[in-house]
Short mmCIF file of C-alpha atoms in Angstrom, two decimals:
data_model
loop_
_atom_site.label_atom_id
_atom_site.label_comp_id
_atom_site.label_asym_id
_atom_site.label_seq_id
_atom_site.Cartn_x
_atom_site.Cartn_y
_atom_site.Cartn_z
CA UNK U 770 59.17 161.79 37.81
CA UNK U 771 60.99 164.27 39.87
CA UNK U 772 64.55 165.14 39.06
CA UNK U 773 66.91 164.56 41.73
CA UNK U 774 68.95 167.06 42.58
CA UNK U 775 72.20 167.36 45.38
CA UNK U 776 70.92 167.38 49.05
CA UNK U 777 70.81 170.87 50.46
CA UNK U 778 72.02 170.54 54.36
CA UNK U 779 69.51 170.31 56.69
CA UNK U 780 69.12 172.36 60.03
CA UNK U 781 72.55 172.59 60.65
CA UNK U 782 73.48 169.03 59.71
CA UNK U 783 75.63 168.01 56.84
CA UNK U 784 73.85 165.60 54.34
CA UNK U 785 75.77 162.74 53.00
CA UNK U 786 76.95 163.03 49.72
CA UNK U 787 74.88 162.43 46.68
CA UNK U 788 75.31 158.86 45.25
CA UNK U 789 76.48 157.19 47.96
CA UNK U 790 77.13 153.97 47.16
CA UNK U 791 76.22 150.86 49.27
CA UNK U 792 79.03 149.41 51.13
CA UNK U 793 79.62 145.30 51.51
CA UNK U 794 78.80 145.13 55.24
CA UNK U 795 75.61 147.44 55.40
CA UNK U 796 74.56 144.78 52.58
CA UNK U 797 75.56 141.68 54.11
CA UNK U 798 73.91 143.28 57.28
CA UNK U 799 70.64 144.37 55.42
CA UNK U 800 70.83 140.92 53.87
CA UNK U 801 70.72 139.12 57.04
CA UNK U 802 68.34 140.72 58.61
CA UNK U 803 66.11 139.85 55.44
CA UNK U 804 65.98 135.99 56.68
CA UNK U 805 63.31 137.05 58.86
CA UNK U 806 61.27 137.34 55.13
CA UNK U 807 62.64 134.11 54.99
CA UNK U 808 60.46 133.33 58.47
CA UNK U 809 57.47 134.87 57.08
CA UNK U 810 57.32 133.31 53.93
CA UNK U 811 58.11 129.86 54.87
CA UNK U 812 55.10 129.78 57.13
CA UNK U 813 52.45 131.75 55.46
CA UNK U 814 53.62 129.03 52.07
CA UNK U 815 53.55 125.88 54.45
CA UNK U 816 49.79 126.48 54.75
CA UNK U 817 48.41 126.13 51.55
CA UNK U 818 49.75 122.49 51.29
CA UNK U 819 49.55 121.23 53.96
CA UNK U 820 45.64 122.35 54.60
CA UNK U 821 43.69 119.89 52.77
CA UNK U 822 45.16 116.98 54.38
CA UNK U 823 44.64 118.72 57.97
CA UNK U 824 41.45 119.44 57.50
CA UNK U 825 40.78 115.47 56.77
CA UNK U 826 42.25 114.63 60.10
CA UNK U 827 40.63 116.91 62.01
CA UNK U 828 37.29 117.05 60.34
CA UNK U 829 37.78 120.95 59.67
CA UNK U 830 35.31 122.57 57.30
CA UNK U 831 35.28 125.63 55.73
CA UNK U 832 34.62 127.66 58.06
CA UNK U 833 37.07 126.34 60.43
CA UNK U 834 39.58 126.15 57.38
CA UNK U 835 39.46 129.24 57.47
CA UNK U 836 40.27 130.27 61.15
CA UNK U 837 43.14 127.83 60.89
CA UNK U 838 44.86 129.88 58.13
CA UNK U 839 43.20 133.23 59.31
CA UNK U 840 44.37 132.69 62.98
CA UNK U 841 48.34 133.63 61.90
CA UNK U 842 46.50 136.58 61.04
CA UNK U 843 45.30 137.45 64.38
CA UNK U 844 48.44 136.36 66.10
CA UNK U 845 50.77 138.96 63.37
CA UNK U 846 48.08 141.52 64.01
CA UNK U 847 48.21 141.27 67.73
CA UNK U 848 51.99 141.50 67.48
CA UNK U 849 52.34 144.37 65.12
CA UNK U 850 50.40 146.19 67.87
CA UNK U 851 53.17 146.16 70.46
CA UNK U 852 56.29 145.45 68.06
CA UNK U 853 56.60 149.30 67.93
CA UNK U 854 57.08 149.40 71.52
CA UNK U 855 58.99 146.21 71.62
CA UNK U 856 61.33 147.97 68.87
CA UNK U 857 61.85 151.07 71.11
CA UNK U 858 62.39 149.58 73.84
CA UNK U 859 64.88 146.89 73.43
CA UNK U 860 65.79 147.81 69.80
CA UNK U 861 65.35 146.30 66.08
CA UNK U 862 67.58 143.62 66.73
CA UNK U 863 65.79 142.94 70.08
CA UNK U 864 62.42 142.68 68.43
CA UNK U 865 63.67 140.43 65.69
CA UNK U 866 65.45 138.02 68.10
CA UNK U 867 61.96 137.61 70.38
CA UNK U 868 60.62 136.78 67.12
CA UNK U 869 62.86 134.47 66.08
CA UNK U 870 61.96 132.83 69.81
CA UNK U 871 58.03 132.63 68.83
CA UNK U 872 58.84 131.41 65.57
CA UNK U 873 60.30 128.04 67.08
CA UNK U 874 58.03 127.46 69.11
CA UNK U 875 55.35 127.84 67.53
CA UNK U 876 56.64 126.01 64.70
CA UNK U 877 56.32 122.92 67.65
CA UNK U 878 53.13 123.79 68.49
CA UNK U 879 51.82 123.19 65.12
CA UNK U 880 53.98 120.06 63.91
CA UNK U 881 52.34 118.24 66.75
CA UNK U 882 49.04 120.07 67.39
CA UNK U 883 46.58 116.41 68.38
CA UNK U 884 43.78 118.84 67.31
CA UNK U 885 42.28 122.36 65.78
CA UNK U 886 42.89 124.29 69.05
CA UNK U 887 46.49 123.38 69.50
CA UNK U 888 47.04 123.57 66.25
CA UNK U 889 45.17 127.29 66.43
CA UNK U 890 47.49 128.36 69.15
CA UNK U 891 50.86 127.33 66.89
CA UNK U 892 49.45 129.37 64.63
CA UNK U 893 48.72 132.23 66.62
CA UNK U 894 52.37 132.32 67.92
CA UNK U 895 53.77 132.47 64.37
CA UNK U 896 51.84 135.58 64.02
CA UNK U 897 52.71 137.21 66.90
CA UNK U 898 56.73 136.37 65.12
CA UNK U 899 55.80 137.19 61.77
CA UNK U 900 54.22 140.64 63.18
CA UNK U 901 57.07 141.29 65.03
CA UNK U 902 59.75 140.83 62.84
CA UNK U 903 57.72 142.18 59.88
CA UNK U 904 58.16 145.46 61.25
CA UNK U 905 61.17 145.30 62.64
CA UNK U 906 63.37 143.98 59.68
CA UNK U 907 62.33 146.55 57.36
CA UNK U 908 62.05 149.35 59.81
CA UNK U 909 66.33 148.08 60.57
CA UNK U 910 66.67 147.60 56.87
CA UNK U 911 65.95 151.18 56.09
CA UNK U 912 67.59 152.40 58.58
CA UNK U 913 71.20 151.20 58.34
CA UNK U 914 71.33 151.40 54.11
CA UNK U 915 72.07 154.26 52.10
CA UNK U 916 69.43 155.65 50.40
CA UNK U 917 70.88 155.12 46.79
CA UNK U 918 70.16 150.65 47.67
CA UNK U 919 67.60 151.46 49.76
CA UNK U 920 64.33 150.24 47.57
CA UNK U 921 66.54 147.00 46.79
CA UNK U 922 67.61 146.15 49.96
CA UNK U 923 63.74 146.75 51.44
CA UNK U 924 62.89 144.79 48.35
CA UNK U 925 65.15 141.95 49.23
CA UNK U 926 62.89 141.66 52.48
CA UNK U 927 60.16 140.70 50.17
CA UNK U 928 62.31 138.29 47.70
CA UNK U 929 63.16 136.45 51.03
CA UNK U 930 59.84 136.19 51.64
CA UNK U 931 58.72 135.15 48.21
CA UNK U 932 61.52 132.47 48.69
CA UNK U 933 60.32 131.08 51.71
CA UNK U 934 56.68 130.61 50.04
CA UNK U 935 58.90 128.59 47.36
CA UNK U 936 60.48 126.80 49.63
CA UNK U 937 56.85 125.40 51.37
CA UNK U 938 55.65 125.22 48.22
CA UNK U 939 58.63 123.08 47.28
CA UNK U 940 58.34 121.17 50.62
CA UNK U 941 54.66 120.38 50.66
CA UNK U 942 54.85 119.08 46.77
CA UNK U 943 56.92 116.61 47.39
CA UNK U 944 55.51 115.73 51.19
CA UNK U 945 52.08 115.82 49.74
CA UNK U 946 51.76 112.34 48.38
CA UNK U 947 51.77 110.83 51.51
CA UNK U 948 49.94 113.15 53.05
CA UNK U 949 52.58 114.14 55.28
CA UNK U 950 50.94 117.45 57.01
CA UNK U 951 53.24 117.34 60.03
CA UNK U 952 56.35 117.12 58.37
CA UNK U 953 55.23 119.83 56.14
CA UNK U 954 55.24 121.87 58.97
CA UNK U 955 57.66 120.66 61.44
CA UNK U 956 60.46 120.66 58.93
CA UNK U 957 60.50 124.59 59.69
CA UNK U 958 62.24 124.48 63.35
CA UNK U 959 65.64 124.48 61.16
CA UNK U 960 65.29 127.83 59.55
CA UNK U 961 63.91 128.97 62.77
CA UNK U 962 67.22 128.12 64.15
CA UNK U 963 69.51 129.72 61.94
CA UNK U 964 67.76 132.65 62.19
CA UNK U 965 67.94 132.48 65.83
CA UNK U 966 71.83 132.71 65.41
CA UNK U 967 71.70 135.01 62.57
CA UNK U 968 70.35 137.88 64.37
CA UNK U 969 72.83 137.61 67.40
CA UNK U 970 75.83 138.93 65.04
CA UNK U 971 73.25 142.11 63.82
CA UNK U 972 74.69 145.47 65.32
CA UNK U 973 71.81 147.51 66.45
CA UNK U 974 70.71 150.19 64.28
CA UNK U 975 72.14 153.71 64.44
CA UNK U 976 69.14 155.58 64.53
CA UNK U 977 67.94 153.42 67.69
CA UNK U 978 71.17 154.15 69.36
CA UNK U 979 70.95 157.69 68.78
CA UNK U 980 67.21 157.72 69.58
CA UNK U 981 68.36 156.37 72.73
CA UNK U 982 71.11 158.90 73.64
CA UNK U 983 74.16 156.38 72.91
CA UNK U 984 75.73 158.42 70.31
CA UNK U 985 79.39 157.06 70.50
CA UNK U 986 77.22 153.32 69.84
CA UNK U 987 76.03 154.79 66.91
CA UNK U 988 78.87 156.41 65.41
CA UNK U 989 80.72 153.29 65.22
CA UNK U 990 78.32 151.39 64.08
CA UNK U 991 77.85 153.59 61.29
CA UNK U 992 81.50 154.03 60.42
CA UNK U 993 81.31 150.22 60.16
CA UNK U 994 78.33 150.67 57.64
CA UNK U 995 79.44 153.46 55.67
CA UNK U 996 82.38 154.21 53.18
CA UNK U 997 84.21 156.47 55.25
CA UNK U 998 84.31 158.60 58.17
CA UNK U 999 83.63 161.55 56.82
CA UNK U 1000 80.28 159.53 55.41
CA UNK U 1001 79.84 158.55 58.82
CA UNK U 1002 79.69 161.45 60.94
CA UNK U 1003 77.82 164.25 58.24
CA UNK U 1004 75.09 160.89 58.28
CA UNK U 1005 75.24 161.29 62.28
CA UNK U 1006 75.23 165.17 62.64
CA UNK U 1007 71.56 164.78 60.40
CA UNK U 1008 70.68 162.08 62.38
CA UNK U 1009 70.63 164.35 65.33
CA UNK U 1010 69.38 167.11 63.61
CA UNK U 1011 66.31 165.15 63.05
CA UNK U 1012 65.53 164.45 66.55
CA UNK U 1013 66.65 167.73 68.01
CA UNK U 1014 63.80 168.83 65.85
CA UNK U 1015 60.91 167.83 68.36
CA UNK U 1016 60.66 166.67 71.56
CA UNK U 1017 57.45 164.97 70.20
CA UNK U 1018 57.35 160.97 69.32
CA UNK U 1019 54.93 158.33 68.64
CA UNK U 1020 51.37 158.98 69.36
CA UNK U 1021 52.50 162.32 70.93
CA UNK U 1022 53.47 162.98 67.65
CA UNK U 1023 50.55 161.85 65.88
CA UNK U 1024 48.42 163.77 68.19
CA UNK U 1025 50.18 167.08 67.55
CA UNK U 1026 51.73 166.98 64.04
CA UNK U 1027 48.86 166.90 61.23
CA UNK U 1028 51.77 166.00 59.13
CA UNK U 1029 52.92 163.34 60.64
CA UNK U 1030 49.03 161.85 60.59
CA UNK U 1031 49.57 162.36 56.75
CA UNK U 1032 52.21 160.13 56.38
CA UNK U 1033 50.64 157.52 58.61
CA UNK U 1034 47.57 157.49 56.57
CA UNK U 1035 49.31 157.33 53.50
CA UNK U 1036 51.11 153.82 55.32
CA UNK U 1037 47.57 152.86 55.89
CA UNK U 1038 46.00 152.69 53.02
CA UNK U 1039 49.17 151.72 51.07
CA UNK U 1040 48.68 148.56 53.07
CA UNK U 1041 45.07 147.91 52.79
CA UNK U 1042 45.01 148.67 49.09
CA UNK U 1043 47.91 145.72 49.40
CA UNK U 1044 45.54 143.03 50.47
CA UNK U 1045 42.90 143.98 48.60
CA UNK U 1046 45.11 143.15 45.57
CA UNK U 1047 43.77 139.23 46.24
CA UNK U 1048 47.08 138.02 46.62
CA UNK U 1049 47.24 136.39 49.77
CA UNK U 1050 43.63 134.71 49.12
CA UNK U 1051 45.65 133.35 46.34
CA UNK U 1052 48.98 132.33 48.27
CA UNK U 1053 46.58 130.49 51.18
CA UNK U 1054 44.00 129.34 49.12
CA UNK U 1055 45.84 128.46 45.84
CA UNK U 1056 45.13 124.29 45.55
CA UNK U 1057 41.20 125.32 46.47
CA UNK U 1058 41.61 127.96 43.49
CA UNK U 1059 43.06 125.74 41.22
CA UNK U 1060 41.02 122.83 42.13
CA UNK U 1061 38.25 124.70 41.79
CA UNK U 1062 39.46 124.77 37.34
CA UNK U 1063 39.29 120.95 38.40
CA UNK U 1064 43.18 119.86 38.56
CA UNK U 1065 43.62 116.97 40.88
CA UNK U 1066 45.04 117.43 44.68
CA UNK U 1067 48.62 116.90 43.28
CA UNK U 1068 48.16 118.54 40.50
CA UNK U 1069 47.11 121.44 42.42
CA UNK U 1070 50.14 121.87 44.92
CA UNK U 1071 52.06 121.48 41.56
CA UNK U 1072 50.88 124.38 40.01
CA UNK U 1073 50.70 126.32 43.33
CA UNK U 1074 54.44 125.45 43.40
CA UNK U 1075 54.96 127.18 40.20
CA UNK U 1076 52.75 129.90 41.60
CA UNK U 1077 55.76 130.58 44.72
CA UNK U 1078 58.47 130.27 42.18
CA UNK U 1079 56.57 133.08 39.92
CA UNK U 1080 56.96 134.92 42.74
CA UNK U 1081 60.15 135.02 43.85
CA UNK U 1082 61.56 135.34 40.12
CA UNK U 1083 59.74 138.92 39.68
CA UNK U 1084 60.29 140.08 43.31
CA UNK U 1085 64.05 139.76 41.96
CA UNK U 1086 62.56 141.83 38.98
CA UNK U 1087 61.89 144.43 41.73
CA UNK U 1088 64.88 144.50 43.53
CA UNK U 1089 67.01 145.22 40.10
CA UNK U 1090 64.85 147.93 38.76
CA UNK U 1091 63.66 149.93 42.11
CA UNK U 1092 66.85 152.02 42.46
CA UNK U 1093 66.38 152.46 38.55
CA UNK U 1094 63.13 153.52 37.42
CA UNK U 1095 61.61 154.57 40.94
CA UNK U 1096 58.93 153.25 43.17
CA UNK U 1097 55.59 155.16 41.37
CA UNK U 1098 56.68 153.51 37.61
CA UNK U 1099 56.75 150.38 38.87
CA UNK U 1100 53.66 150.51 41.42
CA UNK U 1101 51.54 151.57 38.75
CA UNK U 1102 52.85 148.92 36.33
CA UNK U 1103 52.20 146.70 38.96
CA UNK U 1104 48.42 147.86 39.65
CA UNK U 1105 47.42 147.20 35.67
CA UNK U 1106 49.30 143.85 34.90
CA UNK U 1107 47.16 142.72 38.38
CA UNK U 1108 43.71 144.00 37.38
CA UNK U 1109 43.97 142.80 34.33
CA UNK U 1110 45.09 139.03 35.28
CA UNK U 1111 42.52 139.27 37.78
CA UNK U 1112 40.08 139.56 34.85
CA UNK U 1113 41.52 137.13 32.84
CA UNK U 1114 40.92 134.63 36.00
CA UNK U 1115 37.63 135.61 36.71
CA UNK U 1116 36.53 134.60 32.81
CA UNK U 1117 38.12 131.42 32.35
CA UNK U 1118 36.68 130.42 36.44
CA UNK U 1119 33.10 131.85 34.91
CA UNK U 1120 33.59 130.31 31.33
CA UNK U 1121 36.05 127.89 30.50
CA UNK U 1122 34.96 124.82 31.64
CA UNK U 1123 37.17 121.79 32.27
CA UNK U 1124 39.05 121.48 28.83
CA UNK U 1125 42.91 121.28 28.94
CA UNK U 1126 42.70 125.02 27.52
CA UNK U 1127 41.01 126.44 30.28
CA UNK U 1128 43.40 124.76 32.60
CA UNK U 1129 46.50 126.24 30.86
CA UNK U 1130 45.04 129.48 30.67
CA UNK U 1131 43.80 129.83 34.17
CA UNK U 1132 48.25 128.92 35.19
CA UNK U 1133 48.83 131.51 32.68
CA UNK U 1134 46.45 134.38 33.87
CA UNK U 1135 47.77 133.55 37.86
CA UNK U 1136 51.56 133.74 37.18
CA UNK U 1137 50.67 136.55 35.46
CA UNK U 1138 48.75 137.92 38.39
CA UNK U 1139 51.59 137.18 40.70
CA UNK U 1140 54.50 138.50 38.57
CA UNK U 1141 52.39 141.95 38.47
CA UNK U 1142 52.15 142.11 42.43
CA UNK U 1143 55.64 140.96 42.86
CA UNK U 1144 57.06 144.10 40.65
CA UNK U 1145 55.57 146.11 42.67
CA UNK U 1146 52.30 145.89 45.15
CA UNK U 1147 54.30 143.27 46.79
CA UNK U 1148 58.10 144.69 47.83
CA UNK U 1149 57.29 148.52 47.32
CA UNK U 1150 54.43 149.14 49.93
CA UNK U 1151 56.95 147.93 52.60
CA UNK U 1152 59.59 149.89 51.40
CA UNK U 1153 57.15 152.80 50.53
CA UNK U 1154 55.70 152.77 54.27
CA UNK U 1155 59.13 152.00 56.41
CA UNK U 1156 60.26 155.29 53.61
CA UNK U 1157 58.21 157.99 54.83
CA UNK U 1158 57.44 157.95 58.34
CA UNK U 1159 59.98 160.70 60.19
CA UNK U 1160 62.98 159.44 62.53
CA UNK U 1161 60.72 160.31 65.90
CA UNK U 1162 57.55 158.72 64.45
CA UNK U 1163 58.74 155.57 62.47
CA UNK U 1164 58.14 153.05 65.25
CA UNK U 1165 54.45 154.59 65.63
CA UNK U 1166 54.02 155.42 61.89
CA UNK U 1167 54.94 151.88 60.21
CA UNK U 1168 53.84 150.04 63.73
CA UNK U 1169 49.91 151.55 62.43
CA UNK U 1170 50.54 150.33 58.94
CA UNK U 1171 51.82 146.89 59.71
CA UNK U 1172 48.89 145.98 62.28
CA UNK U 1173 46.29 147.41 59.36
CA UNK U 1174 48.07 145.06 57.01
CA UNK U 1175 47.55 142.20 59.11
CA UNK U 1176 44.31 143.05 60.19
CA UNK U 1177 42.88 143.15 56.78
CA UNK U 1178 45.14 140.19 55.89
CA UNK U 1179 43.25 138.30 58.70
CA UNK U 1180 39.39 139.61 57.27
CA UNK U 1181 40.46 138.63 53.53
CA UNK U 1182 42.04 135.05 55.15
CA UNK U 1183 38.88 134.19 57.31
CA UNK U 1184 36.00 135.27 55.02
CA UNK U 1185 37.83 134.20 51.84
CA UNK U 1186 36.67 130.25 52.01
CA UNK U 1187 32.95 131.61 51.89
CA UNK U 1188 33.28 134.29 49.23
CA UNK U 1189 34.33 131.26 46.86
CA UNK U 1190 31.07 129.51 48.06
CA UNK U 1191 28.95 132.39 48.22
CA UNK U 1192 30.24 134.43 45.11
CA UNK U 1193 32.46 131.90 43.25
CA UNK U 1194 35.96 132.47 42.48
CA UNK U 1195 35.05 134.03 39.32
CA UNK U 1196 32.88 136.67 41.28
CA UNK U 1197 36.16 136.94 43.93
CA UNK U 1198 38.67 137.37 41.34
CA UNK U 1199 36.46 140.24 39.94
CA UNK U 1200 35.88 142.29 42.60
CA UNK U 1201 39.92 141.75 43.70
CA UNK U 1202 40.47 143.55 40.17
CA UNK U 1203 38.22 146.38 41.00
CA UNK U 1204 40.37 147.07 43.85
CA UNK U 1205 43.45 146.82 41.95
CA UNK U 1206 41.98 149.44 40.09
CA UNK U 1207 41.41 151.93 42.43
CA UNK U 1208 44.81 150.63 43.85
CA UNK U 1209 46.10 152.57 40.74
CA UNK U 1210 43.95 156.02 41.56
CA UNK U 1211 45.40 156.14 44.54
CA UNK U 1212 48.98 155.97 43.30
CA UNK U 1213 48.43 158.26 40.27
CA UNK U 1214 47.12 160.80 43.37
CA UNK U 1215 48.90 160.25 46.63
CA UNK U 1216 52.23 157.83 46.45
CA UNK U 1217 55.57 159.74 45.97
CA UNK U 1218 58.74 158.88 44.39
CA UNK U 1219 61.03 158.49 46.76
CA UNK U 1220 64.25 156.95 44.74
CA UNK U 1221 67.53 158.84 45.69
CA UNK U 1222 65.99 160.51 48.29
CA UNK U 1223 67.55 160.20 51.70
CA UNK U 1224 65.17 159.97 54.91
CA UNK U 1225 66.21 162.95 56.37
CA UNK U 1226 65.00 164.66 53.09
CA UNK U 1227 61.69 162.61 52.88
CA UNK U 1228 61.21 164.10 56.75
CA UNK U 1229 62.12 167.58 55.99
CA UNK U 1230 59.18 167.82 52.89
CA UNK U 1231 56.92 166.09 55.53
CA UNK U 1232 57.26 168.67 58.13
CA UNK U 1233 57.48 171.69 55.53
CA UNK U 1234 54.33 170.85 54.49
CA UNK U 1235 54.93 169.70 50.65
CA UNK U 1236 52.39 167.16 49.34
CA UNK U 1237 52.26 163.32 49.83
CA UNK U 1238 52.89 163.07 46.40
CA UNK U 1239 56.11 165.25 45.93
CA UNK U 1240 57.75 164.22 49.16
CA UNK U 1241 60.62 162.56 47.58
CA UNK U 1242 61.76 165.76 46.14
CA UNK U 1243 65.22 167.43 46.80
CA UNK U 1244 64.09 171.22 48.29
CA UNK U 1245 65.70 173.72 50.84
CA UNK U 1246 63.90 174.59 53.84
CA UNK U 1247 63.65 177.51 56.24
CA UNK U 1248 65.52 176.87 59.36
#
């Protein structure tokens, strides 16, 4: 791990002082906007429960199964494509409000879909919500806390998310043994309200503001986030330095700065190797898994239960130890406890038969599986890719990373249903586990450490050239 080391200033900017320390409102702020996690998990969990008993009513099959859960997918991938756009144009807290908007009504949509392609449509406007606001919360989440909280705060993103798969899980366990598939899903119009009012009290984000010219906007709102004034204004002056810099931005950018297509590759496959870590097959698919090590219906949703709570327990794990031991450290714990539960899986599927053994060894390899990806795979690939794109190119950079998560999110999602007939979900699990494994290689190789690093640093090793992997460093550079 690097050393950290006092920030230099940078082109003529004065950097804020090492060790800043997060203040109350930034985190209350940061916090807030993390109930759009809240969004996302909610309705990717409210799936897996309520599935089985859908597809009874409407006579669904695999195959169709699968476009019902995959079709979120389409809808986040869809919106990921313009939330970029939508970001720049009426700002992070104008993205996450139209979001908020989608997310109620498509929540009606679904809760009283009278068949598939209704139902398909719901779905699809979630995901154009989830897509939306999962690039815009983290992308505003970044942006308005210091760097010395800024792996926890991202993180907390992902433990809201986490909790809102609990919280379906929770919901569809207890709805499940009457078969009550609409209120699964209709129940989550409330949180979709309270976000709705949440994110009218959220100040834009300075960077936006001073992207956009306003920069009297921005320095109050910054003097509201930060400790002082002093703070304030040497985080403002390299602010502007930044975007001084080039006259350059998005795809202009992209076109004309092979650096900047570094760091938007690196967001890339940082999300890719993500869902190829099997998690979200598990997350959607999770009573067909465990069913599949015969448990009963109930019994499944049960255990899936325990699967969300899992979750959200070690995403907490995350958010405590990513300001102390550093992204790469706990990435690349992450990448071997998750190939090696994936294993673990794949034998007992292949070889344990139906014994009450099997059974508690199969709960014990998955939590295991989760915990691994919630440590790391899970929270620190968002905060990793929102981390190192540069103040002109972050819309663009982590705009291209978000729609490849979702698009492979939407392959894995569709196709998954058939790999467990086709393969088995021994043979799944396995080749999941090989991916993990590379997952690892590319870490080792290519993923920096970017704890204690402020953006404006990250950006300046970018555009001086220094490798993906050392970008978190603290260095001078030529004017």
């Amino acid at each position: 791990m690097v050393g950290v080391t006092p920030v230099a200033p940078q082109e003529g900017g004065s950097a804020p002082p090492a060790g800043q320390k997060a203040t109350g409102r930034a985190t209350i702020l940061g916090i807030l906007a993390a109930l759009s996690g809240l969004m996302f998990g909610l309705d990717t969990g409210v799936v897996a429960g309520a599935l089985p008993f859908m597809a009874v009513d409407f006579h669904a099959g695999p195959v169709l199964q699968g476009w019902i859960v995959s079709s979120m997918m389409a809808g986040a991938a869809f919106g990921a494509m313009f939330a970029g756009r939508i970001s720049v144009s009426f700002g992070r807290t104008g993205a996450m409000l139209g979001a908020g908007i989608f997310f109620l009504i498509g929540t009606l949509f679904c809760a009283f879909a009278p068949d598939v392609g209704v139902m398909i449509v719901g779905r699809v406007l979630l995901g154009l919500a989830v897509g939306v606001a999962a690039f815009a919360a983290p992308l505003y989440i970044s942006e308005i806390t210091v760097e010395s909280a800024r792996g926890a705060m991202i993180s907390f993103y992902q433990l809201m998310v986490s909790l809102g798969i609990f919280l379906a899980f929770i919901s569809d366990s207890f709805l499940s043994s009457g078969g009550h598939w609409r209120w699964m899903l209709g129940i989550m119009a409330l949180p979709a309200i309270l976000f709705l009012i949440v994110v009218l009290v959220l100040p834009q984000s300075p960077r936006w503001l001073m992207m956009r010219g306003d920069t009297e906007r921005a320095r109050t709102v910054l003097r509201v986030l930060r400790s002082d004034e002093e703070v304030a204004e040497a985080e403002l002056a390299d602010i502007h330095s930044r975007l001084s810099k080039s006259s350059d931005a998005g795809f202009g950018l992209f076109r004309s700065n092979r650096h900047f297509r570094r760091s938007v590759f690196l967001g890339i496959v940082l999300q890719i190797m993500q869902q190829l870590s099997g998690i979200n097959a598990l997350l959607y698919y999770a009573p067909r898994v465990f069913e599949a090590a015969h448990f009963g219906v109930n019994a499944s949703v049960w255990a899936t239960t325990l699967v969300g709570l899992t979750n959200m327990v070690f995403t907490g794990v995350a958010i405590m130890f990513a300001d102390r031991w550093g992204r790469r450290p706990l990435l690349l714990a992450s990448c071997a406890i998750v190939g090696g539960a994936l294993v673990g899986v794949s034998t007992v599927l292949a070889y344990g038969g139906e014994s009450v053994t099997a059974s508690f060894l199969l709960c014990g390899f998955i939590l295991l599986f989760v915990a691994g990806f919630a440590i790391g795979e899970g929270p620190l690939v968002w905060a990793l890719c929102s981390e190192v794109q540069p103040t002109r190119g972050r819309d663009f950079g982590i705009g291209c990373s978000t729609v490849t998560n979702w698009v492979a999110n939407w392959v894995i999602s569709s196709i998954f249903p058939l790999m467990m007939l086709v393969m088995g979900a021994s043979g799944a699990f396995v080749l999941f586990a090989v991916f993990n494994g590379i997952f690892l290689l590319i870490t080792l190789g290519f993923v920096p450490e970017t704890k204690g690093t402020s953006l404006e640093q990250i950006e300046a090793n970018l555009f001086a050239g220094v490798s993906l992997r050392h970008l978190g460093e603290q260095r001078e550079h030529e004017q």
